[in-house]
Tab-separated table of C-alpha atoms and ligand atoms in Angstrom:
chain	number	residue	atom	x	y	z
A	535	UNK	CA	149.231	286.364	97.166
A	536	UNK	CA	146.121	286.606	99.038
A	537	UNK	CA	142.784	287.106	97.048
A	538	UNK	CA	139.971	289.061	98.156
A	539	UNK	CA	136.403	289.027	96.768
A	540	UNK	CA	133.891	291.479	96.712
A	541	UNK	CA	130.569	290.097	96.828
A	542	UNK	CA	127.578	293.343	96.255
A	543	UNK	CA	124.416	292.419	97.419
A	544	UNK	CA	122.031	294.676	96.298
A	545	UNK	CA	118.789	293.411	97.636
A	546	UNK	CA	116.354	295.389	96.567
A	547	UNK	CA	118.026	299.001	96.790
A	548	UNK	CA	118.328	299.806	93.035
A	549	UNK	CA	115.852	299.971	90.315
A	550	UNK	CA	116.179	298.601	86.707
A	551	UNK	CA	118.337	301.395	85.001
A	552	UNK	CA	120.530	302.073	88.329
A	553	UNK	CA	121.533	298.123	88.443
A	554	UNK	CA	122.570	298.447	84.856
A	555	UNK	CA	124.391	301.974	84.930
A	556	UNK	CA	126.154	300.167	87.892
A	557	UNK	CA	127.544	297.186	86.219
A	558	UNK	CA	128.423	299.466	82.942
A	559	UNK	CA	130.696	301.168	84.951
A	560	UNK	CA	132.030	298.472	86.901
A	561	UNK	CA	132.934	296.460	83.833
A	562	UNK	CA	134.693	298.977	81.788
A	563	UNK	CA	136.865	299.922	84.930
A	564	UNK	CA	137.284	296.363	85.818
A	565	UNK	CA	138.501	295.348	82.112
A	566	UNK	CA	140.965	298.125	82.422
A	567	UNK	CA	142.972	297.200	85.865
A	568	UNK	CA	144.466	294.385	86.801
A	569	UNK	CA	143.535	294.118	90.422
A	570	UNK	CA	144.211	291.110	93.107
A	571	UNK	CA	140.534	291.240	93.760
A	572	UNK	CA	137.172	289.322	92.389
A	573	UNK	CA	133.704	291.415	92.203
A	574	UNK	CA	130.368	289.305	92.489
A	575	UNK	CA	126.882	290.871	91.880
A	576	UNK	CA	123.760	290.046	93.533
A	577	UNK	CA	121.117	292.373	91.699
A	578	UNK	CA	117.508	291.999	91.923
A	579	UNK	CA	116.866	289.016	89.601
A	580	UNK	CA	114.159	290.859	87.251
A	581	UNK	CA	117.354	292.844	86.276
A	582	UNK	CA	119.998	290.085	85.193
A	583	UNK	CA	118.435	289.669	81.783
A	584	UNK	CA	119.017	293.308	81.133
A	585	UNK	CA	122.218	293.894	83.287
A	586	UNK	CA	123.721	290.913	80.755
A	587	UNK	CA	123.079	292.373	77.698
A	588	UNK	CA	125.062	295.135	78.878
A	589	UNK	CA	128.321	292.644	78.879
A	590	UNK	CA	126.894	291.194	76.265
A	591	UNK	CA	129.742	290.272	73.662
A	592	UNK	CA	132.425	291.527	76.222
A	593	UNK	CA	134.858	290.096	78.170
A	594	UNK	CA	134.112	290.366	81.843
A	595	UNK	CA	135.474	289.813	84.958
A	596	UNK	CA	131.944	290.263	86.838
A	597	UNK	CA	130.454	287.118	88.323
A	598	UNK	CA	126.630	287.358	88.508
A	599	UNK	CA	124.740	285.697	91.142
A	600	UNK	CA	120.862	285.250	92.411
A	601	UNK	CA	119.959	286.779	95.515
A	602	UNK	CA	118.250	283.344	96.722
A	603	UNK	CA	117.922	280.286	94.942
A	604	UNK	CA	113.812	280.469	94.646
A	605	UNK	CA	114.974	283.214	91.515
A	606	UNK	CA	116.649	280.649	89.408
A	607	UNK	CA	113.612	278.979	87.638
A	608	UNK	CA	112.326	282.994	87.700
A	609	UNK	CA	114.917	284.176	85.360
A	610	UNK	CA	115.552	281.181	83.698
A	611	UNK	CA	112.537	282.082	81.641
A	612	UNK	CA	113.546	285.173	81.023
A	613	UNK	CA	116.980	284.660	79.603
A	614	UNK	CA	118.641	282.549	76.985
A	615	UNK	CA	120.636	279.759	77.528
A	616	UNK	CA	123.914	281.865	77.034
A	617	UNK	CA	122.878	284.303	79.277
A	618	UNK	CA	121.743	281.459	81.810
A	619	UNK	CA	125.048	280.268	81.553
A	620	UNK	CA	126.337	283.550	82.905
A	621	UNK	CA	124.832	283.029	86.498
A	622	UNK	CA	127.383	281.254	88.616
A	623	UNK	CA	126.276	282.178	92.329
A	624	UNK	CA	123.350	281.657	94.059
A	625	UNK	CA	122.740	283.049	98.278
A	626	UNK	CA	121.256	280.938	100.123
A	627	UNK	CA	119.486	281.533	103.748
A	628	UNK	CA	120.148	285.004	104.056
A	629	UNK	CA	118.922	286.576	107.197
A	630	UNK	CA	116.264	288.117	105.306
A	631	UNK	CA	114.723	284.533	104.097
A	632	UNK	CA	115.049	283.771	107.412
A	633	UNK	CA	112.881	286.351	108.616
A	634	UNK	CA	110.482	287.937	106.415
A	635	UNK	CA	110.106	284.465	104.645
A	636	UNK	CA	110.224	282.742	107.559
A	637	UNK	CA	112.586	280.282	106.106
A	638	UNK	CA	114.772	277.849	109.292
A	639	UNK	CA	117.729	275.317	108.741
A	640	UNK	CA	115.943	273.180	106.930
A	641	UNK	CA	114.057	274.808	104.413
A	642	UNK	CA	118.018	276.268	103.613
A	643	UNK	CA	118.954	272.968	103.418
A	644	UNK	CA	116.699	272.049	101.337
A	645	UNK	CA	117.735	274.926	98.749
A	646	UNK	CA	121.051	274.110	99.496
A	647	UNK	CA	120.673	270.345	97.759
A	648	UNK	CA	118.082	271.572	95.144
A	649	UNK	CA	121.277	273.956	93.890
A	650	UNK	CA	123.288	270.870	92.823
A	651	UNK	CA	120.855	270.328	90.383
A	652	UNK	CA	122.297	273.303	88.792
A	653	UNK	CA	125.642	272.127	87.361
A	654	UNK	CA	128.596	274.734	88.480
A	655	UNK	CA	126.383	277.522	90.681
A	656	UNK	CA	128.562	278.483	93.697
A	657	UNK	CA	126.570	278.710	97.015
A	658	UNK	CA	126.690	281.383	99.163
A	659	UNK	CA	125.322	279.937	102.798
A	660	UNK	CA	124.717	282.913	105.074
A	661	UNK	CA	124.669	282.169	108.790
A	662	UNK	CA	124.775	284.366	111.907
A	663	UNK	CA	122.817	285.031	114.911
A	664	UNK	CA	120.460	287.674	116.178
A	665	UNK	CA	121.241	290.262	118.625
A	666	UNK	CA	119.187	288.628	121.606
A	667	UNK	CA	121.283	285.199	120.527
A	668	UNK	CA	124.519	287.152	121.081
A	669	UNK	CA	123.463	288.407	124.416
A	670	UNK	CA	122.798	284.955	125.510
A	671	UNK	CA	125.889	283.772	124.269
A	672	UNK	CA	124.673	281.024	121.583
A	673	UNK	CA	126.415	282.702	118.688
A	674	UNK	CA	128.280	279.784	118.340
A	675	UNK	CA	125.647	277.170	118.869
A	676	UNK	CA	123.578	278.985	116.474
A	677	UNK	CA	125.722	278.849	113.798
A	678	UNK	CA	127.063	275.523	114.359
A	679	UNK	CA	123.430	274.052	113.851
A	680	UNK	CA	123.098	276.810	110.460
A	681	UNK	CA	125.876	274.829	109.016
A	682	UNK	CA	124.824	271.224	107.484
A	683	UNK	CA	126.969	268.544	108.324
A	684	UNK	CA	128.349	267.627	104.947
A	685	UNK	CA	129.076	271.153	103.255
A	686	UNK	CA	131.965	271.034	101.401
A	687	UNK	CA	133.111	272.236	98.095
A	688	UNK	CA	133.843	268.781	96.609
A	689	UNK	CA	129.619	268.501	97.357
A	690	UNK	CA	129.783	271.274	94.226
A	691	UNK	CA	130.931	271.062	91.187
A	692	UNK	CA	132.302	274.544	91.709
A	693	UNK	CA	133.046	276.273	95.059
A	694	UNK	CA	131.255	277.468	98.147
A	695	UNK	CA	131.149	279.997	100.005
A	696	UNK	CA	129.799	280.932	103.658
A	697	UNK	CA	129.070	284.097	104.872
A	698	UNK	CA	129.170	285.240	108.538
A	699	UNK	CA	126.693	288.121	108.580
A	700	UNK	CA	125.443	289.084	112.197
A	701	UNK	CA	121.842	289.689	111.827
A	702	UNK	CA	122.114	292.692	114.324
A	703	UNK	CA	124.801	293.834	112.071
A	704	UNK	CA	123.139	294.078	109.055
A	705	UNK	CA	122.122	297.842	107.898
A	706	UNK	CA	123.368	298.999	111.008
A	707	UNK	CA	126.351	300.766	111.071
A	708	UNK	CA	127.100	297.639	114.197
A	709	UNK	CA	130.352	295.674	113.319
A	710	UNK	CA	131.764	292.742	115.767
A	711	UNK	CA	134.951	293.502	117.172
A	712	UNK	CA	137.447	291.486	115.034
A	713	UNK	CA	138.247	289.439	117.504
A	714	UNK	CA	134.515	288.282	117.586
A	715	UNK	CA	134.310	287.565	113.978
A	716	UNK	CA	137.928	285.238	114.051
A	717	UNK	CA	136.197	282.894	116.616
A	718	UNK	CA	133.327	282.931	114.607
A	719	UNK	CA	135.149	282.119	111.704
A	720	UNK	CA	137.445	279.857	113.177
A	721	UNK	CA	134.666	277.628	114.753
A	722	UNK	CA	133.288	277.236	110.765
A	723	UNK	CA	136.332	276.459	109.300
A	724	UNK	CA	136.875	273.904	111.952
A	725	UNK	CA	133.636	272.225	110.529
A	726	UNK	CA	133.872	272.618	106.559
A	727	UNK	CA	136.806	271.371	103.913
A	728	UNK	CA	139.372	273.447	103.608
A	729	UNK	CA	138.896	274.902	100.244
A	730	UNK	CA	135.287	276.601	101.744
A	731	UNK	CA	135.903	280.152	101.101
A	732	UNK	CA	134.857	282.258	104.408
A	733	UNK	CA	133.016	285.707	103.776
A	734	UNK	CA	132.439	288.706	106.600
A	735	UNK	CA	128.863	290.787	105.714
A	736	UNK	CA	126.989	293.352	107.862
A	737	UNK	CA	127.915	296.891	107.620
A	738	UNK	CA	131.027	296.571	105.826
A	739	UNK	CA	131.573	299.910	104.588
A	740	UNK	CA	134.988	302.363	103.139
A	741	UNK	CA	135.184	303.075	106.854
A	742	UNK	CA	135.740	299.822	108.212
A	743	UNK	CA	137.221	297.544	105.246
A	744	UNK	CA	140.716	298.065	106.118
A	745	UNK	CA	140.592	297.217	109.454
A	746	UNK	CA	138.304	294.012	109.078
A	747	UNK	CA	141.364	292.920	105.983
A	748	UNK	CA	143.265	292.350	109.061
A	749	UNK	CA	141.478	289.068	109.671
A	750	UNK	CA	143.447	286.472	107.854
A	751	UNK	CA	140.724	284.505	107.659
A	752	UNK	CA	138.426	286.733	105.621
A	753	UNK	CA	138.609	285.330	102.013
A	754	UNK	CA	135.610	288.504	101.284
A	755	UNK	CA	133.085	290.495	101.382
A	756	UNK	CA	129.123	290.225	101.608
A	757	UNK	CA	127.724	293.913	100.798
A	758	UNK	CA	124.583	295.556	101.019
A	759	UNK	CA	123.916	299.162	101.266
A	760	UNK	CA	128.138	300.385	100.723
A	761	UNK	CA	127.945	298.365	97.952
A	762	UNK	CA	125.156	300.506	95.896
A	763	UNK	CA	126.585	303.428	95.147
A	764	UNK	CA	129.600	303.611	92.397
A	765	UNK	CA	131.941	305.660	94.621
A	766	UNK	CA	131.033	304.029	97.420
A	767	UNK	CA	131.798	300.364	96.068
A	768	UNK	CA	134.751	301.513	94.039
A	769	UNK	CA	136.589	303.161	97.187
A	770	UNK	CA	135.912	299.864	98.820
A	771	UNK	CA	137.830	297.705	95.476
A	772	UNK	CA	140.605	300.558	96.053
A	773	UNK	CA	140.826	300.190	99.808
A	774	UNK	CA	141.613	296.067	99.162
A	775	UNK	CA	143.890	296.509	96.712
A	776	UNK	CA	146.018	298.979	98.212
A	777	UNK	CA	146.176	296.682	101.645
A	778	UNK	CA	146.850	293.979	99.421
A	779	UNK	CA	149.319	295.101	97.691
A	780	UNK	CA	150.984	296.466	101.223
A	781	UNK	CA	150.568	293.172	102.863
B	1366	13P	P1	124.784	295.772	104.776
B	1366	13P	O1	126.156	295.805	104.176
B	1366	13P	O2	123.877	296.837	104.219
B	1366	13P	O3	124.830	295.750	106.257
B	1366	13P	O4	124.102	294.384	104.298
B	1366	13P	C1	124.793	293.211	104.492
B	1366	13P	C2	124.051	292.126	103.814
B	1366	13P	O5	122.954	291.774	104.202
B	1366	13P	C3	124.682	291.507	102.642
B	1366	13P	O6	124.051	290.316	102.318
């Protein structure tokens, strides 16, 4: 049966006590329900050490990731080695880095190979092109080049993950047509091993999950704002397990 996962990305949305009220909820409804669905969190790294002691001694089925791969030393110091242990999932070149940090191909390269130093962290390799890219009609070429050459899970000793996220998508309310997303995301898989998982993100909201689960090729989710708010990010779990379970 098909699996979906539900990666939040919370950026910088929530403070300190919201992050944690978040995941306390989340992990005593997710212990409870068996559903055909994974959830990933991506909170603000100066969080993690107190969002874990709130799973602390309980089973979970949360994964818990870094928002970029420049936070891992950061919290590292902050949390125990148990607690370390916990972190499975780093993003990597997400359109923000590339912008505000002014971060290109290489310098996410570069992070990319620095995270096998970390035994077992997933990466989560965002690529997708800018509105004025679009219009020119290099969304393809762009993310061609955003992909290295050798990315493949076996590179890993876990899995890896890329996300197609549209910059002009992102926080907009914009979604591709899903026809534009399957050639996007049939041009990657025609470049990665098979067992890279394939992730949609920008604007992915209760509104508009259903109809983007129609693309077979969608293995998740990448979530920002939608994915903030309890009810919000709960509808959304709902929403894939009821197509799931349809389909
Ligand atoms: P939005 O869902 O708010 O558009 O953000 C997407 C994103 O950037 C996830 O990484």
């Amino acid at each position: 049966m098909r699996k979906i996962i539900i990666a939040a990305n919370w950026k910088k949305y929530l403070n300190e006590e919201e992050s944690v009220s978040l995941v306390y909820q989340l992990n005593d409804l997710l212990n409870l329900k068996n559903y055909n669905h994974q959830v990933m969190l991506f909170p603000d790294a100066n969080h993690i050490p107190s969002i874990l002691k709130v799973i602390e001694n309980k089973y979970s089925l949360l994964a818990f990731g870094v928002q970029d791969p420049s936070f891992i030393n950061k919290i590292s110091d902050l949390l125990s080695d148990t607690f370390y242990e916990e972190i499975s999932l780093s993003i990597v070149g997400h359109s923000d880095r590339r912008i505000n940090h002014k971060e290109n191909n290489d310098t996410t390269l570069k992070k990319l190979s620095e995270l096998k130093k970390y035994s077992g962290l997933c990466p989560v390799l965002c690529v997708g092109e800018t509105e004025a890219q679009k219009n020119d009609g290099f969304t393809l070429d762009v993310i061609k080049k955003q992909i290295p050459k050798n990315i493949n899970s076996s590179k890993y000793s876990n899995e890896c993950i890329i996300a197609y996220e549209p910059v002009w998508s992102i926080g907009t309310g914009k979604v591709p047509k899903n026809k534009e997303i399957e050639t996007v995301l049939n041009s990657i898989k025609s470049l990665v091993d098979e067992n890279v998982k394939l992730f949609y993100g920008g604007s992915v909201d209760l509104n508009n999950v259903e109809k983007l689960l129609e693309i077979n090729l969608i293995d998740g989710f990448l979530i920002g704002g939608a994915s903030t708010n309890f009810e919000s990010l709960l509808g959304i779990i709902k929403k894939v397990d009821k197509f799931l379970k349809k389909n």
